[in-house]
PDB file of C-alpha atoms in Angstrom:
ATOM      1  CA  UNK A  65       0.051  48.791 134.102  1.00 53.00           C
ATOM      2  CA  UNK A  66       1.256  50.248 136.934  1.00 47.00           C
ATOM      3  CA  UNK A  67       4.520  47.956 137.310  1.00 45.00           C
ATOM      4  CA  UNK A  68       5.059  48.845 133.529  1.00 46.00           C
ATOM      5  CA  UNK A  69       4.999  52.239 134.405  1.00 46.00           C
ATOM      6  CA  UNK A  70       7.253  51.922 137.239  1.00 45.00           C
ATOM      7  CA  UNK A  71       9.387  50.010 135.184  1.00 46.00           C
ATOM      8  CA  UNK A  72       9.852  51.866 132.731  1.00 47.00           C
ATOM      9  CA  UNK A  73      10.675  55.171 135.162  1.00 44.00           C
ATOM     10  CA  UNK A  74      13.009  52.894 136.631  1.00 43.00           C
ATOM     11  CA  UNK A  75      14.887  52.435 133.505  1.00 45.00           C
ATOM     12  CA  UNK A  76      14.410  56.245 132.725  1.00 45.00           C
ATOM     13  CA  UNK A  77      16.553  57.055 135.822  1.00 42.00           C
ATOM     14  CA  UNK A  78      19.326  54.659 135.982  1.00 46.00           C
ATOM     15  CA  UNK A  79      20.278  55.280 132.167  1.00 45.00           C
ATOM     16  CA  UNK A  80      20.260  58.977 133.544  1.00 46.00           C
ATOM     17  CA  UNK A  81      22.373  58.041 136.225  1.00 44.00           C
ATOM     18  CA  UNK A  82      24.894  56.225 134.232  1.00 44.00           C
ATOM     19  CA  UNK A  83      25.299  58.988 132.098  1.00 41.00           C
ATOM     20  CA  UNK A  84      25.152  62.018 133.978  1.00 39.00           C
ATOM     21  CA  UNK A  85      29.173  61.856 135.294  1.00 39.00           C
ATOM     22  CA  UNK A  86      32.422  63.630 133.858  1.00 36.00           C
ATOM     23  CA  UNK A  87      34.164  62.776 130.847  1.00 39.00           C
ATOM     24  CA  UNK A  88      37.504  63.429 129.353  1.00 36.00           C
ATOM     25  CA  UNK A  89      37.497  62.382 125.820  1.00 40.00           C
ATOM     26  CA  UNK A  90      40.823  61.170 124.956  1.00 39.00           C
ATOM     27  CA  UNK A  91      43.530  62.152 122.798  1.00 38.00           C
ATOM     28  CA  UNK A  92      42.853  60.744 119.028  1.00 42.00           C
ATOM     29  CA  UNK A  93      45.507  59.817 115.998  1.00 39.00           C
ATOM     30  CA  UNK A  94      43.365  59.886 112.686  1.00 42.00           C
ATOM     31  CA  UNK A  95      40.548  59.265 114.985  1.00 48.00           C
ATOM     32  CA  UNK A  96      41.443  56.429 116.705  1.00 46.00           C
ATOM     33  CA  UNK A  97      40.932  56.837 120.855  1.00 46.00           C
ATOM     34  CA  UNK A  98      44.510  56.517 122.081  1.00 35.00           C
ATOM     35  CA  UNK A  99      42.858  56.030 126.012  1.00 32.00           C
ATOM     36  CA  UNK A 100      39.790  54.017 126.930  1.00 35.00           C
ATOM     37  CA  UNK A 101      37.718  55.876 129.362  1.00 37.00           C
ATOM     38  CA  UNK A 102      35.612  53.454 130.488  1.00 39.00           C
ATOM     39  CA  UNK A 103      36.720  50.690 132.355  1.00 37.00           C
ATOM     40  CA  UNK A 104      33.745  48.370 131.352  1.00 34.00           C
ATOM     41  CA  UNK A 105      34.428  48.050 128.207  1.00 39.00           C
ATOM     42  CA  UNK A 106      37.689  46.477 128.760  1.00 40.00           C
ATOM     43  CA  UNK A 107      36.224  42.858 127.707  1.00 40.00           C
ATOM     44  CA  UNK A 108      35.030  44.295 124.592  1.00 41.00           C
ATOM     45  CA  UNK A 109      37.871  45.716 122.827  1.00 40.00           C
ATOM     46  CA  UNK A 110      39.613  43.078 121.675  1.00 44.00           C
ATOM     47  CA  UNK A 111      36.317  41.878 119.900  1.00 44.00           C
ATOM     48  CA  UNK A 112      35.827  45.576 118.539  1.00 41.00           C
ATOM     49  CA  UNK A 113      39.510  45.620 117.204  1.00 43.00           C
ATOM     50  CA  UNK A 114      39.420  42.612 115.645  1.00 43.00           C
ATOM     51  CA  UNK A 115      36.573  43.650 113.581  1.00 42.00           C
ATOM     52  CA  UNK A 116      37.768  47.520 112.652  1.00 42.00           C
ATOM     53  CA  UNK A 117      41.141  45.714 111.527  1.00 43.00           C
ATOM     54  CA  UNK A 118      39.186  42.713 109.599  1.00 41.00           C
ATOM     55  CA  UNK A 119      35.746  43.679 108.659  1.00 43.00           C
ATOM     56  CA  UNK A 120      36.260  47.688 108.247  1.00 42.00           C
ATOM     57  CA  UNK A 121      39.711  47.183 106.828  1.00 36.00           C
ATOM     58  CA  UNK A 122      40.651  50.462 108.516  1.00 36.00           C
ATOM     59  CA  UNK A 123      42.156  49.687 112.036  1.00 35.00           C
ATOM     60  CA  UNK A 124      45.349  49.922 111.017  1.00 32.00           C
ATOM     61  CA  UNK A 125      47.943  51.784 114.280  1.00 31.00           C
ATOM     62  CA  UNK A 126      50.126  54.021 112.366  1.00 34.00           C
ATOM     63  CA  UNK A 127      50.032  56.828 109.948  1.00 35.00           C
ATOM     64  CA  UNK A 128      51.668  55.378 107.385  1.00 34.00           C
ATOM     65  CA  UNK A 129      49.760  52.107 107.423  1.00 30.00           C
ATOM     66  CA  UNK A 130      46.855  53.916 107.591  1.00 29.00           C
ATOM     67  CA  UNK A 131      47.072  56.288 104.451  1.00 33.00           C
ATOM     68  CA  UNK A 132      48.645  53.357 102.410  1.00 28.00           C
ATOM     69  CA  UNK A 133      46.130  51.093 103.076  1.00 34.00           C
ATOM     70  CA  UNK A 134      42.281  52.772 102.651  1.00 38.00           C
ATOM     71  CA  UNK A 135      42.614  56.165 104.043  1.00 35.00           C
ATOM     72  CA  UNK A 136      43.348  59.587 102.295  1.00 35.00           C
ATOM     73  CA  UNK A 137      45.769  58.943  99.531  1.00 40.00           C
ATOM     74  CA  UNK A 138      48.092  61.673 100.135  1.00 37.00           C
ATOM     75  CA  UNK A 139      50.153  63.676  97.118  1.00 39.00           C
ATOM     76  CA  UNK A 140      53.936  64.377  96.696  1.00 44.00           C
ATOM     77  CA  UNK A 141      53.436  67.907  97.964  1.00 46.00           C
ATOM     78  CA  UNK A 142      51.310  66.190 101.020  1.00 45.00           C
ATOM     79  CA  UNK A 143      48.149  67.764  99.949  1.00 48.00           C
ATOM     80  CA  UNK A 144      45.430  65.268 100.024  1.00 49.00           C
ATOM     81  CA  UNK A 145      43.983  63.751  97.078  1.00 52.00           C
ATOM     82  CA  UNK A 146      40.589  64.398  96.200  1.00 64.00           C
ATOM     83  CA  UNK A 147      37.740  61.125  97.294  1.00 88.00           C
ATOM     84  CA  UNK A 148      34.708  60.430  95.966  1.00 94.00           C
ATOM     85  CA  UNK A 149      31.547  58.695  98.197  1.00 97.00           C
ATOM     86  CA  UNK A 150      27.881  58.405  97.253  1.00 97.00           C
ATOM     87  CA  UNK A 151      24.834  59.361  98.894  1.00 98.00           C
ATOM     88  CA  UNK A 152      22.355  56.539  99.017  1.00 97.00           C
ATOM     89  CA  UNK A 153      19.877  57.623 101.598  1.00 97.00           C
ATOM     90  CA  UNK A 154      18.813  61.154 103.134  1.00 97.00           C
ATOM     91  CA  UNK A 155      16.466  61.457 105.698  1.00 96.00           C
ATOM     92  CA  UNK A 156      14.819  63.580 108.365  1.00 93.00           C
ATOM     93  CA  UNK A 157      12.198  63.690 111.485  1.00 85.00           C
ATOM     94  CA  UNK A 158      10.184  66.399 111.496  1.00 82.00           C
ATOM     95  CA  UNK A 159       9.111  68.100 114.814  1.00 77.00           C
ATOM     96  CA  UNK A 160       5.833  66.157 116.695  1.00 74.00           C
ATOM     97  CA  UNK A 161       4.683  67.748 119.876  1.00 69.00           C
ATOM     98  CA  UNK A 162       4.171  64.330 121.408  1.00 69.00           C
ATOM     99  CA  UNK A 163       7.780  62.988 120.691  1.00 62.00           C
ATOM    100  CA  UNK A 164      10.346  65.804 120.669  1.00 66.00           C
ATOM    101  CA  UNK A 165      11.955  64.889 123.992  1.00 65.00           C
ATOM    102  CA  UNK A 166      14.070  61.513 124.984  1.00 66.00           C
ATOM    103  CA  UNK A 167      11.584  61.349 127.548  1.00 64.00           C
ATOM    104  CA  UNK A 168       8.406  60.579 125.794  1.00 68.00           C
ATOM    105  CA  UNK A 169       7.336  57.255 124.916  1.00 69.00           C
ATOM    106  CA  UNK A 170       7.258  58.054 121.389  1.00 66.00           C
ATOM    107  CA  UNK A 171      10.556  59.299 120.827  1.00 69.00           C
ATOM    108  CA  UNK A 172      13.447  57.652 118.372  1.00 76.00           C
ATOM    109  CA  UNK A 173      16.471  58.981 117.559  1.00 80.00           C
ATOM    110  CA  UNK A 174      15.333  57.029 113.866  1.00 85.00           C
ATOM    111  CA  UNK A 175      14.941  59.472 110.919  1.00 89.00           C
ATOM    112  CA  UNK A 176      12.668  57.940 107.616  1.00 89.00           C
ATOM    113  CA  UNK A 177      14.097  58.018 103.931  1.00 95.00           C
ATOM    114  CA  UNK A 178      13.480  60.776 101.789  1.00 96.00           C
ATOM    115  CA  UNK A 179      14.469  60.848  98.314  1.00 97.00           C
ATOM    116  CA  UNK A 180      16.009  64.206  98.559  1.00 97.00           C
ATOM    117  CA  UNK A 181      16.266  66.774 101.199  1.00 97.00           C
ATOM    118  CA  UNK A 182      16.450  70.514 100.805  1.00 97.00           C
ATOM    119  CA  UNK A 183      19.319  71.895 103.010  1.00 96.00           C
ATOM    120  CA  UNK A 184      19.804  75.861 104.105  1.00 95.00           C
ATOM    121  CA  UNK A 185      22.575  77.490 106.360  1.00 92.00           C
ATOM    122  CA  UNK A 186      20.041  76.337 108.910  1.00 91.00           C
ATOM    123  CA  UNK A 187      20.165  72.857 108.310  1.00 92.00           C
ATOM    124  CA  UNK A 188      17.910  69.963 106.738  1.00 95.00           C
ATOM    125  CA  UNK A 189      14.370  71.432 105.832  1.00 94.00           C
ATOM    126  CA  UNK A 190      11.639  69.783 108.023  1.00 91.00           C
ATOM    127  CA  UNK A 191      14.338  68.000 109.980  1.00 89.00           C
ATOM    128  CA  UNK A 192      14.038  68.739 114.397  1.00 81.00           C
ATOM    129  CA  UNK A 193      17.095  68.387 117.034  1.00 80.00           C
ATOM    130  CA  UNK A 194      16.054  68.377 120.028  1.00 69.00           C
ATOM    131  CA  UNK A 195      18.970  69.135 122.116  1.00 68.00           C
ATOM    132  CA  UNK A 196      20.451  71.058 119.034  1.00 79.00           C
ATOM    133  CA  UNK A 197      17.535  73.440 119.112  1.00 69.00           C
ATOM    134  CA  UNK A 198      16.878  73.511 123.001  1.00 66.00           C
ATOM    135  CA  UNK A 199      20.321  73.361 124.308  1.00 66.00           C
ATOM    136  CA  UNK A 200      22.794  74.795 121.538  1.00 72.00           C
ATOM    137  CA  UNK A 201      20.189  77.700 120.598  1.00 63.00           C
ATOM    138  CA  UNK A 202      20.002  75.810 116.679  1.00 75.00           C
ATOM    139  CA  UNK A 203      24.135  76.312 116.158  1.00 89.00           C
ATOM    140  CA  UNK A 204      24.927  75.765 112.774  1.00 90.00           C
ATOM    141  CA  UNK A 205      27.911  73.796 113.426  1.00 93.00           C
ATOM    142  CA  UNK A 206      25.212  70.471 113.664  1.00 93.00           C
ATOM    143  CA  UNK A 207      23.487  71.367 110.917  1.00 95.00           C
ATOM    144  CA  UNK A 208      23.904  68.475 109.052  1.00 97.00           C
ATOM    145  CA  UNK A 209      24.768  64.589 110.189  1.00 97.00           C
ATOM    146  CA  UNK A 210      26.073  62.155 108.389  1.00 97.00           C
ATOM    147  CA  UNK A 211      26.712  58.426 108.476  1.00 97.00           C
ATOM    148  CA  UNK A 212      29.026  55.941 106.883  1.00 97.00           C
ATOM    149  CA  UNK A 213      28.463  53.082 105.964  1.00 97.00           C
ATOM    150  CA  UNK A 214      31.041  51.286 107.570  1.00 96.00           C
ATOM    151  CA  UNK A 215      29.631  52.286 110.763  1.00 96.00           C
ATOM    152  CA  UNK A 216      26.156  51.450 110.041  1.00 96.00           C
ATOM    153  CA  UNK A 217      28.085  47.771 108.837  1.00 96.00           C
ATOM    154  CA  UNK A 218      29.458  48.010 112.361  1.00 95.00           C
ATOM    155  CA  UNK A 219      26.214  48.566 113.706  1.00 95.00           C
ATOM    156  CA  UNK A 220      24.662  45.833 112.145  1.00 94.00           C
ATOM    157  CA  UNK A 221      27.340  43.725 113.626  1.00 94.00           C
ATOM    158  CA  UNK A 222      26.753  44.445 117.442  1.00 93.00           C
ATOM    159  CA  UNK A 223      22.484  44.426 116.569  1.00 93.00           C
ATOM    160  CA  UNK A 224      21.775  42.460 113.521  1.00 94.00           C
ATOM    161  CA  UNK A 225      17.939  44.163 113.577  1.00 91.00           C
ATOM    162  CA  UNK A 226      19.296  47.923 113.625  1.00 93.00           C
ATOM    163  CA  UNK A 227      18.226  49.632 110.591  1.00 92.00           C
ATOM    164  CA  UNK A 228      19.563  52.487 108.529  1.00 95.00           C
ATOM    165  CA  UNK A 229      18.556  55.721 109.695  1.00 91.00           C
ATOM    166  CA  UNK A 230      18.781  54.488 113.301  1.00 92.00           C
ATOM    167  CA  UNK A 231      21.319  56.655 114.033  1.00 93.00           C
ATOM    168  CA  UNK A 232      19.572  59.709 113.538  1.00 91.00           C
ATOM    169  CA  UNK A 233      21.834  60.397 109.990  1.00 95.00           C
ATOM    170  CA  UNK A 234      20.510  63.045 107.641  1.00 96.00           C
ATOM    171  CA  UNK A 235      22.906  61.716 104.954  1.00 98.00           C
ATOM    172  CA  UNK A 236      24.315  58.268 104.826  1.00 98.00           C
ATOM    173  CA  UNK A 237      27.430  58.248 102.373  1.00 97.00           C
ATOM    174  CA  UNK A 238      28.884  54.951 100.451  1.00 97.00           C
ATOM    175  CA  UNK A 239      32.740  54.730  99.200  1.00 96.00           C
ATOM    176  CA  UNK A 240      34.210  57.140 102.059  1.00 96.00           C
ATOM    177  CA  UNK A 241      35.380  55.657 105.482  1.00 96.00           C
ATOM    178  CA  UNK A 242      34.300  57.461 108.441  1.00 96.00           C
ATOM    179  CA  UNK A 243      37.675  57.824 109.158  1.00 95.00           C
ATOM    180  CA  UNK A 244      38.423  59.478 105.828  1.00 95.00           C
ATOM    181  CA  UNK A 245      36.340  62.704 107.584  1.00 96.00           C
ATOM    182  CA  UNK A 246      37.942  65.316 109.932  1.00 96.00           C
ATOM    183  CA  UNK A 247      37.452  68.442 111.387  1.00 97.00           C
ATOM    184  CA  UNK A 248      37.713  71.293 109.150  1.00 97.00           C
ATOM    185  CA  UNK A 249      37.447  68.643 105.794  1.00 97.00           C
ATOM    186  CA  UNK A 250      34.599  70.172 103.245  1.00 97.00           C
ATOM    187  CA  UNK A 251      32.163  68.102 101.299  1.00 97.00           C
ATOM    188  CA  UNK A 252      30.890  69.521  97.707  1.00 97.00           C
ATOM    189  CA  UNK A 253      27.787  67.429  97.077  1.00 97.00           C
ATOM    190  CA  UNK A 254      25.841  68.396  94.263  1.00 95.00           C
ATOM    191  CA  UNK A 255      25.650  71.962  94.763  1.00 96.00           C
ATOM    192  CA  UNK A 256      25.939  71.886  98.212  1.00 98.00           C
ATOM    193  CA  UNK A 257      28.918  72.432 100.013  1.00 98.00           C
ATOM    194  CA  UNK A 258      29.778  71.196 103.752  1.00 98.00           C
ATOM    195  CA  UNK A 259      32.509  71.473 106.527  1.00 98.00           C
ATOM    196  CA  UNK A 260      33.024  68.900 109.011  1.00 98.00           C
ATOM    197  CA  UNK A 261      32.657  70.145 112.416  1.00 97.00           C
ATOM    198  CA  UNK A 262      32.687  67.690 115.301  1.00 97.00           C
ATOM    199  CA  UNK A 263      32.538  63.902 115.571  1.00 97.00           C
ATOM    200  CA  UNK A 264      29.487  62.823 117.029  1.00 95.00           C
ATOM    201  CA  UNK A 265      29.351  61.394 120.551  1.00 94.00           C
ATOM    202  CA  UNK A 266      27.166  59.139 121.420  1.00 93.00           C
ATOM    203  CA  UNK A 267      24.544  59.528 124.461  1.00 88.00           C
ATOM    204  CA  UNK A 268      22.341  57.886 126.525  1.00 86.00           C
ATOM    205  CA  UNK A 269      19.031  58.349 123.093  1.00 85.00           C
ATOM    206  CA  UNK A 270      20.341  55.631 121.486  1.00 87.00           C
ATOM    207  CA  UNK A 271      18.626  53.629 124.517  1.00 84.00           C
ATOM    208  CA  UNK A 272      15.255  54.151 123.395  1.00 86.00           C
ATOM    209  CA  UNK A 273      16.106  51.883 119.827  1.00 89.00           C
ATOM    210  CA  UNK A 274      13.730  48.842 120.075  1.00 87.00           C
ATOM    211  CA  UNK A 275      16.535  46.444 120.145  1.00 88.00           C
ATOM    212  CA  UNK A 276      18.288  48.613 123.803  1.00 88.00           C
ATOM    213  CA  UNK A 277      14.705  49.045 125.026  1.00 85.00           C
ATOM    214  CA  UNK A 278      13.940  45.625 124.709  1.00 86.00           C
ATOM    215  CA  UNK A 279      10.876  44.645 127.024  1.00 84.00           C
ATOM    216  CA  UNK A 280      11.618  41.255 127.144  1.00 88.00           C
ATOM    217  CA  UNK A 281      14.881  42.547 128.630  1.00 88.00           C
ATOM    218  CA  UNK A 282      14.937  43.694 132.620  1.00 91.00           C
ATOM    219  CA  UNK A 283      16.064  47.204 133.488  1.00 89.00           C
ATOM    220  CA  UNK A 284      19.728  46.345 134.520  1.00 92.00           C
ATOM    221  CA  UNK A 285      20.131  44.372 131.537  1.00 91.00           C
ATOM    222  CA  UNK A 286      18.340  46.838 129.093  1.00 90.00           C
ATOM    223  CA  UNK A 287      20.981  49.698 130.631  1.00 90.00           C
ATOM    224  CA  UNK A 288      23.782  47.513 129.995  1.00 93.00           C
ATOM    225  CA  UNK A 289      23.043  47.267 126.663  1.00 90.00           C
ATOM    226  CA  UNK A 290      22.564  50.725 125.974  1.00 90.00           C
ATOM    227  CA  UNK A 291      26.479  51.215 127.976  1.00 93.00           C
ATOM    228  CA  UNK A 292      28.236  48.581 125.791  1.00 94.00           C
ATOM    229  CA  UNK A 293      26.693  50.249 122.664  1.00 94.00           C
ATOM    230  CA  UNK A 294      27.433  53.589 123.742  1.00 93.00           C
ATOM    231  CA  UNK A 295      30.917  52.550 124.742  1.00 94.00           C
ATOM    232  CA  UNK A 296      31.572  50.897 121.242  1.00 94.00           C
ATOM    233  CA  UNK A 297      30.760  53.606 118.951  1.00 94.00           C
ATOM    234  CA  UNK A 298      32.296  56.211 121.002  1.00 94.00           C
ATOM    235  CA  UNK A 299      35.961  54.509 120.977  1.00 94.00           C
ATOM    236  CA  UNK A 300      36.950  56.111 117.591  1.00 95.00           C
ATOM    237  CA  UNK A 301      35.708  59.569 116.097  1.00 96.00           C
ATOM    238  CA  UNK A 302      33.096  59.355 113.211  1.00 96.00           C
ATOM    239  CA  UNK A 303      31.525  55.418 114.096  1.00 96.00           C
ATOM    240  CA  UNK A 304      29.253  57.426 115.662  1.00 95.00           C
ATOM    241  CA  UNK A 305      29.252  59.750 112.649  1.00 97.00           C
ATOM    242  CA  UNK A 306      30.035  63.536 112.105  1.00 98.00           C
ATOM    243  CA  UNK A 307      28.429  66.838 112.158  1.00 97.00           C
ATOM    244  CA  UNK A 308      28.875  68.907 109.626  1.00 97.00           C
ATOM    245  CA  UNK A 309      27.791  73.175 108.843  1.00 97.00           C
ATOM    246  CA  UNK A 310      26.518  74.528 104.865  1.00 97.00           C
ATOM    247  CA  UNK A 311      28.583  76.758 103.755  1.00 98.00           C
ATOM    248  CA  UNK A 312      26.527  76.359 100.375  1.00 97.00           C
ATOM    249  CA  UNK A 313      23.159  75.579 100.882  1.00 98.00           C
ATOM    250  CA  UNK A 314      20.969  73.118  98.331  1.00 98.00           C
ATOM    251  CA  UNK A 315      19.331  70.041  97.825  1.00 97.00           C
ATOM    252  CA  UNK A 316      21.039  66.700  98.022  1.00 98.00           C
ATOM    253  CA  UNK A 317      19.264  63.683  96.360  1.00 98.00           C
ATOM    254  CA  UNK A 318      20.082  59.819  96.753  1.00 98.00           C
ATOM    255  CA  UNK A 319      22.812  58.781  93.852  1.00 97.00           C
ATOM    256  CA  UNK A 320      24.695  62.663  94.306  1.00 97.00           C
ATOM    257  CA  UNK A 321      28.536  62.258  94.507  1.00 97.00           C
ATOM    258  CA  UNK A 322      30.425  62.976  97.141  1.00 97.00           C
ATOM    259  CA  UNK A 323      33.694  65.047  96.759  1.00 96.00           C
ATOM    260  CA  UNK A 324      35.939  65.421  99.677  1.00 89.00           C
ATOM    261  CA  UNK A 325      38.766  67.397  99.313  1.00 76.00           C
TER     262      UNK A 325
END
């Protein structure tokens, strides 16, 4: 028990280590990273493009490529056109004193279906952030997360065991692209309405999924696992997913539409 335990610190502190370092996030066109910051992945991105340009069908390089082929249809005037998405699964985690911090044993960055979620300027009712509430004093700019599922098909490609929900998502939306979202783009859904914020960046939580934290795995390898996932869904805005604040608060239920304009 004791080697588990010191095992499992072990791991603690060298995922900490990794991670704890400075980062310049790169410039992005439509979202796609125009640098690669980390010099480790460099074996992995020709697997990772091949994919976004097959399997996605978005990783097309240039503007015009890119809004012909799946993105934002755009009008005469260059307004965009309105798209439509579905919502097939909200979720939330609710606060438990014994698992609210990445450094309890109990702790998952996985949120559980709900049918429906009730959502105020606050955020997702019965839904807890750690590091939203602790660190950004509750800003209402995360308020909401959301997943597409193009990245959660992704996902499943790199970890065929990952599940939806893994990613911590309050909504998970069908028929939009994550690269169809951007800053300052607003949602009506239902009656609620929302405004992209931020792309999400992934961090060093997403070890703790079973299939990272595998025990049959040692420490170096368990870390490396948790850097190449980390690497992958952080090399083009939204595969990680987005943030998003209410401007009109309400509840959102699986099957509601999805209008971006």
């Amino acid at each position: 028990a004791t080697m588990m335990k010191g095992t499992a610190l072990l791991f603690i502190i060298a995922v900490s280590a990794a991670f704890i370092h400075p980062r310049t996030r790169s410039q992005t066109s439509r979202g796609q990273k125009t640098t690669v910051l980390f010099g480790w992945l460099d074996d992995s991105l020709n697997q990772v493009d091949k994919f976004l340009n097959g399997d996605l069908g978005v990783g097309t390089t240039t503007d015009e490529e890119f809004d012909a082929n799946n993105a934002i249809q755009i009008d005469e005037d260059g307004s965009k056109k309105t798209k439509t998405g579905r919502v097939i699964r909200t979720a939330a985690r609710a606060y438990h004193k014994d698992a609210f911090q990445p450094s309890s044993r109990e702790y998952t960055t996985r949120k559980n279906a709900l049918p429906s979620v009730s959502i105020s300027g606050a955020g997702v009712d019965g839904d807890y952030n750690h590091y939203r509430t602790a660190a950004l004093s509750s800003t209402s700019d995360r308020a909401v997360s959301i997943l597409t599922t193009d990245a959660m098909k992704y996902l499943r490609s790199l970890h065929p065991s990952s599940q939806e929900g893994d990613l911590g998502e309050n909504l998970l939306i069908d028929g939009l692209q994550y690269r169809e979202l951007a800053v300052g783009d607003k949602a009506m859904i239902g009656t609620v309405l929302l405004e992209i914020t931020e792309p999400i960046v992934p961090c060093a939580n997403l070890c703790k999924l079973p299939y990272i934290n595998n025990g049959k795995l040692n420490p170096k390898q368990r870390i490396e696992q948790c850097r190449t996932l980390i690497g992958k869904l952080d090399m083009f805005d939204g595969l990680r997913g987005w943030y998003a604040k209410v401007l009109q608060p309400g509840k959102i239920s699986v099957g509601e539409i999805v209008r971006l304009a």
